[in-house]
C-alpha cells in the first residue's frame, strides 16, 4: 500500500505511465471499499495531527530492516519522511481526488488510442501491439483484484483494442501460411503471439471470429509443443 502513491501521478505523457496512474488510483478506491479499516487508520492519523509523531516508525524499530528497505524499496527514499508517505496515502484514499485522477488518465488513454484500436506509447507514434496487450492485461487484472466495474468509455476502448490485437494475430497467421509452404510444421512462436493468447484468455466474453480463433489455437499449440525452446518470460506466460 505504501508503494502505490509513487505511481499516483504520471511522470510523463506516455500510455504506460497514464495507465499506471489509472491502475493505482482505481485500486486505491477499491481498497477503501473492500477494507474500510485502512481508510479509517489514515483518517485517525489525520485527526491526531497528521505528523510523524503520531506514527511509530517501523524503520526506527529495526536497523536491519531499515537498511533492507532503503536498498530495496525506492519509495522510502522518494518520500522525505513517513509524514509525507502518509500524506500521499491520504490522497490515494481520497475518493474525490482519485476520481479526478482516474478520469484524467482515462481521457489521456482515449487520446493515445489510435483509430484502429491500438495504443501508441506517445501521442503521434504508431500503435504498439505490446503496449496495447499490456494495457488490456492491466484492465483485466485490475478487475480481478479490485472488483472494478468499468464505465462505458473504458469498455469501448477495450473492445477497440481487442479488435486491434485480433487483427494482428490474424495477420501473423495469414502471412505465415502465405510465405511458408510447410507452415503447419512451424516450431517458432513470438513473445507477442504468446502474450496475445494470454491476454485474450481474460476476455472470453468478447466474441472472436473463427479465423482469429484458429490463429490463436495454432500459436498456442506451437508454443505448448515447443515450450522448452522458450525463454523464462514466455514460459511463465504460457
Short mmCIF file of C-alpha atoms in Angstrom, two decimals:
data_model
loop_
_atom_site.label_atom_id
_atom_site.label_comp_id
_atom_site.label_asym_id
_atom_site.label_seq_id
_atom_site.Cartn_x
_atom_site.Cartn_y
_atom_site.Cartn_z
CA UNK A 1 0.00 0.00 0.00
CA UNK A 2 2.80 2.42 0.83
CA UNK A 3 4.30 1.83 -2.62
CA UNK A 4 1.14 2.76 -4.51
CA UNK A 5 1.35 6.59 -4.28
CA UNK A 6 4.66 6.65 -6.17
CA UNK A 7 2.65 5.93 -9.33
CA UNK A 8 -0.24 8.20 -8.39
CA UNK A 9 0.63 10.84 -10.98
CA UNK A 10 2.32 10.05 -14.30
CA UNK A 11 5.91 11.27 -14.59
CA UNK A 12 5.49 11.83 -18.33
CA UNK A 13 2.89 11.67 -21.08
CA UNK A 14 3.23 8.06 -22.25
CA UNK A 15 0.48 5.43 -22.26
CA UNK A 16 2.20 3.14 -19.75
CA UNK A 17 2.50 5.89 -17.13
CA UNK A 18 -1.06 7.08 -17.64
CA UNK A 19 -2.34 3.52 -17.29
CA UNK A 20 -0.26 3.07 -14.12
CA UNK A 21 -1.92 6.19 -12.72
CA UNK A 22 -5.35 4.81 -13.61
CA UNK A 23 -4.49 1.43 -12.11
CA UNK A 24 -3.16 2.79 -8.81
CA UNK A 25 -5.94 5.29 -8.23
CA UNK A 26 -8.65 2.78 -9.10
CA UNK A 27 -7.00 0.25 -6.80
CA UNK A 28 -6.87 2.89 -4.04
CA UNK A 29 -10.62 3.43 -4.32
CA UNK A 30 -11.15 -0.32 -4.33
CA UNK A 31 -9.08 -0.76 -1.14
CA UNK A 32 -11.22 1.83 0.63
CA UNK A 33 -14.37 -0.07 -0.35
CA UNK A 34 -13.05 -3.56 0.40
CA UNK A 35 -11.00 -2.72 3.51
CA UNK A 36 -12.54 0.30 5.27
CA UNK A 37 -10.16 -0.11 8.24
CA UNK A 38 -7.28 1.04 6.04
CA UNK A 39 -9.02 4.34 5.30
CA UNK A 40 -10.06 4.61 8.97
CA UNK A 41 -6.40 4.32 10.01
CA UNK A 42 -5.44 7.19 7.68
CA UNK A 43 -8.32 9.32 8.98
CA UNK A 44 -7.35 8.63 12.59
CA UNK A 45 -3.77 9.68 11.84
CA UNK A 46 -5.01 12.93 10.29
CA UNK A 47 -7.25 13.70 13.27
CA UNK A 48 -4.31 13.19 15.65
CA UNK A 49 -2.35 15.90 13.93
CA UNK A 50 -1.05 14.13 10.86
CA UNK A 51 2.66 14.35 11.66
CA UNK A 52 5.42 11.86 12.21
CA UNK A 53 4.97 11.97 15.97
CA UNK A 54 1.60 10.25 15.59
CA UNK A 55 3.06 7.38 13.61
CA UNK A 56 5.55 4.98 15.22
CA UNK A 57 8.15 4.38 12.57
CA UNK A 58 8.76 0.73 11.79
CA UNK A 59 12.05 1.78 10.24
CA UNK A 60 13.34 3.11 13.55
CA UNK A 61 12.46 -0.10 15.39
CA UNK A 62 14.76 -2.33 13.38
CA UNK A 63 18.03 -1.07 11.90
CA UNK A 64 18.48 -4.18 9.78
CA UNK A 65 15.00 -3.75 8.33
CA UNK A 66 15.76 -0.10 7.69
CA UNK A 67 18.88 -0.98 5.69
CA UNK A 68 16.98 -3.52 3.58
CA UNK A 69 14.07 -1.18 2.93
CA UNK A 70 16.30 1.68 1.87
CA UNK A 71 18.06 -0.59 -0.59
CA UNK A 72 15.07 -2.47 -1.97
CA UNK A 73 12.20 -0.01 -1.83
CA UNK A 74 12.80 3.27 -3.69
CA UNK A 75 9.57 4.87 -2.43
CA UNK A 76 11.13 5.04 1.06
CA UNK A 77 13.78 7.36 -0.30
CA UNK A 78 11.34 9.11 -2.60
CA UNK A 79 9.31 10.42 0.31
CA UNK A 80 11.22 12.77 2.63
CA UNK A 81 9.80 11.11 5.72
CA UNK A 82 6.90 8.97 6.88
CA UNK A 83 4.73 12.06 7.30
CA UNK A 84 4.96 12.65 3.56
CA UNK A 85 4.28 8.97 2.88
CA UNK A 86 1.13 9.11 4.97
CA UNK A 87 0.05 12.33 3.28
CA UNK A 88 0.37 10.59 -0.08
CA UNK A 89 -1.68 7.67 1.19
CA UNK A 90 -4.33 10.09 2.44
CA UNK A 91 -4.57 11.49 -1.10
CA UNK A 92 -4.70 7.98 -2.57
CA UNK A 93 -7.67 7.11 -0.37
CA UNK A 94 -9.47 10.40 -1.00
CA UNK A 95 -12.26 9.23 -3.31
CA UNK A 96 -12.81 12.69 -4.83
CA UNK A 97 -9.12 13.03 -5.64
CA UNK A 98 -8.81 9.51 -7.08
CA UNK A 99 -11.88 10.02 -9.27
CA UNK A 100 -10.35 13.18 -10.75
CA UNK A 101 -7.10 11.34 -11.47
CA UNK A 102 -8.78 8.25 -12.96
CA UNK A 103 -10.94 10.45 -15.18
CA UNK A 104 -7.85 12.35 -16.33
CA UNK A 105 -5.99 9.09 -17.03
CA UNK A 106 -8.97 7.68 -18.95
CA UNK A 107 -9.16 10.79 -21.13
CA UNK A 108 -5.42 10.60 -21.84
CA UNK A 109 -5.63 6.90 -22.72
CA UNK A 110 -8.52 7.69 -25.05
CA UNK A 111 -6.32 10.29 -26.77
CA UNK A 112 -3.45 7.81 -27.08
CA UNK A 113 -5.61 5.12 -28.69
CA UNK A 114 -5.45 5.22 -32.48
CA UNK A 115 -8.47 4.81 -34.76
CA UNK A 116 -7.52 1.15 -35.37
CA UNK A 117 -7.78 0.42 -31.62
CA UNK A 118 -4.07 0.16 -30.87
CA UNK A 119 -2.46 2.25 -28.15
CA UNK A 120 0.68 4.15 -29.01
CA UNK A 121 3.44 4.82 -26.49
CA UNK A 122 3.47 8.60 -27.04
CA UNK A 123 0.93 10.65 -28.96
CA UNK A 124 1.69 10.73 -32.69
CA UNK A 125 3.58 7.42 -32.76
CA UNK A 126 2.42 4.25 -34.48
CA UNK A 127 0.23 1.92 -32.39
CA UNK A 128 2.13 -0.64 -30.35
CA UNK A 129 0.99 -4.23 -30.14
CA UNK A 130 2.99 -4.78 -26.97
CA UNK A 131 1.61 -1.73 -25.16
CA UNK A 132 -1.96 -2.49 -26.28
CA UNK A 133 -1.72 -6.02 -24.87
CA UNK A 134 -0.06 -4.66 -21.71
CA UNK A 135 -2.94 -2.25 -21.06
CA UNK A 136 -5.62 -4.85 -21.81
CA UNK A 137 -3.91 -7.24 -19.40
CA UNK A 138 -3.79 -4.48 -16.77
CA UNK A 139 -7.51 -3.76 -17.09
CA UNK A 140 -8.27 -7.47 -16.69
CA UNK A 141 -6.04 -7.88 -13.63
CA UNK A 142 -7.47 -4.76 -12.02
CA UNK A 143 -10.96 -6.15 -12.44
CA UNK A 144 -9.83 -9.34 -10.69
CA UNK A 145 -8.04 -7.82 -7.71
CA UNK A 146 -10.07 -4.64 -7.35
CA UNK A 147 -13.56 -5.89 -8.18
CA UNK A 148 -13.89 -2.99 -10.62
CA UNK A 149 -16.91 -2.25 -12.80
CA UNK A 150 -15.74 -0.30 -15.84
CA UNK A 151 -17.70 2.63 -17.31
CA UNK A 152 -18.87 2.56 -20.91
CA UNK A 153 -15.95 4.67 -22.17
CA UNK A 154 -13.40 2.11 -20.98
CA UNK A 155 -15.44 -0.82 -22.28
CA UNK A 156 -15.44 0.80 -25.72
CA UNK A 157 -11.65 1.29 -25.55
CA UNK A 158 -11.22 -2.36 -24.57
CA UNK A 159 -13.41 -3.55 -27.44
CA UNK A 160 -11.45 -1.45 -29.94
CA UNK A 161 -8.13 -2.67 -28.54
CA UNK A 162 -9.26 -6.29 -28.79
CA UNK A 163 -10.18 -5.76 -32.45
CA UNK A 164 -6.67 -4.40 -33.00
CA UNK A 165 -4.81 -7.34 -31.40
CA UNK A 166 -7.17 -9.83 -33.07
CA UNK A 167 -6.25 -8.32 -36.42
CA UNK A 168 -2.52 -8.50 -35.60
CA UNK A 169 -2.55 -12.22 -34.72
CA UNK A 170 -4.64 -12.99 -37.83
CA UNK A 171 -2.15 -11.08 -39.99
CA UNK A 172 0.65 -13.17 -38.46
CA UNK A 173 -1.19 -16.37 -39.30
CA UNK A 174 -2.11 -15.37 -42.84
CA UNK A 175 1.45 -14.21 -43.59
CA UNK A 176 2.85 -17.47 -42.24
CA UNK A 177 0.58 -19.53 -44.48
CA UNK A 178 1.36 -17.29 -47.45
CA UNK A 179 5.14 -17.34 -47.09
CA UNK A 180 5.78 -20.83 -45.74
CA UNK A 181 4.54 -23.93 -47.59
CA UNK A 182 5.27 -26.04 -44.50
CA UNK A 183 3.56 -23.63 -42.11
CA UNK A 184 1.77 -26.47 -40.32
CA UNK A 185 5.18 -27.80 -39.21
CA UNK A 186 6.25 -24.45 -37.76
CA UNK A 187 8.00 -24.68 -34.40
CA UNK A 188 8.58 -20.98 -33.66
CA UNK A 189 6.32 -18.53 -31.85
CA UNK A 190 6.97 -14.92 -30.86
CA UNK A 191 6.54 -13.25 -27.49
CA UNK A 192 3.71 -11.10 -28.87
CA UNK A 193 1.85 -14.17 -30.07
CA UNK A 194 2.07 -15.86 -26.67
CA UNK A 195 1.08 -12.62 -24.96
CA UNK A 196 -1.92 -12.40 -27.26
CA UNK A 197 -3.21 -15.83 -26.23
CA UNK A 198 -2.70 -14.97 -22.56
CA UNK A 199 -4.39 -11.56 -22.74
CA UNK A 200 -7.27 -12.85 -24.88
CA UNK A 201 -8.00 -15.54 -22.25
CA UNK A 202 -9.21 -12.77 -19.89
CA UNK A 203 -11.81 -11.61 -22.43
CA UNK A 204 -13.67 -14.82 -23.31
CA UNK A 205 -16.96 -12.93 -23.10
CA UNK A 206 -15.90 -10.76 -26.05
CA UNK A 207 -16.62 -12.52 -29.38
CA UNK A 208 -13.73 -13.64 -31.56
CA UNK A 209 -14.26 -14.79 -35.15
CA UNK A 210 -13.39 -18.31 -36.28
CA UNK A 211 -10.34 -17.30 -38.32
CA UNK A 212 -8.80 -15.46 -35.39
CA UNK A 213 -9.62 -18.30 -33.01
CA UNK A 214 -7.86 -20.69 -35.40
CA UNK A 215 -4.78 -18.45 -35.33
CA UNK A 216 -4.86 -18.31 -31.54
CA UNK A 217 -5.12 -22.10 -31.26
CA UNK A 218 -2.33 -22.61 -33.78
CA UNK A 219 0.19 -20.44 -31.94
CA UNK A 220 -0.87 -21.82 -28.55
CA UNK A 221 -0.30 -25.36 -29.82
CA UNK A 222 3.08 -24.45 -31.31
CA UNK A 223 4.14 -22.88 -28.01
CA UNK A 224 2.88 -25.86 -25.99
CA UNK A 225 4.75 -28.38 -28.14
CA UNK A 226 7.98 -26.35 -28.22
CA UNK A 227 7.94 -24.80 -24.75
CA UNK A 228 11.48 -25.93 -23.96
CA UNK A 229 12.76 -23.56 -26.64
CA UNK A 230 11.08 -20.58 -24.99
CA UNK A 231 12.65 -18.10 -22.60
CA UNK A 232 11.64 -17.93 -18.94
CA UNK A 233 9.27 -15.00 -19.50
CA UNK A 234 7.46 -16.76 -22.35
CA UNK A 235 7.22 -19.99 -20.33
CA UNK A 236 5.64 -18.08 -17.46
CA UNK A 237 3.01 -16.59 -19.78
CA UNK A 238 2.35 -19.96 -21.37
#
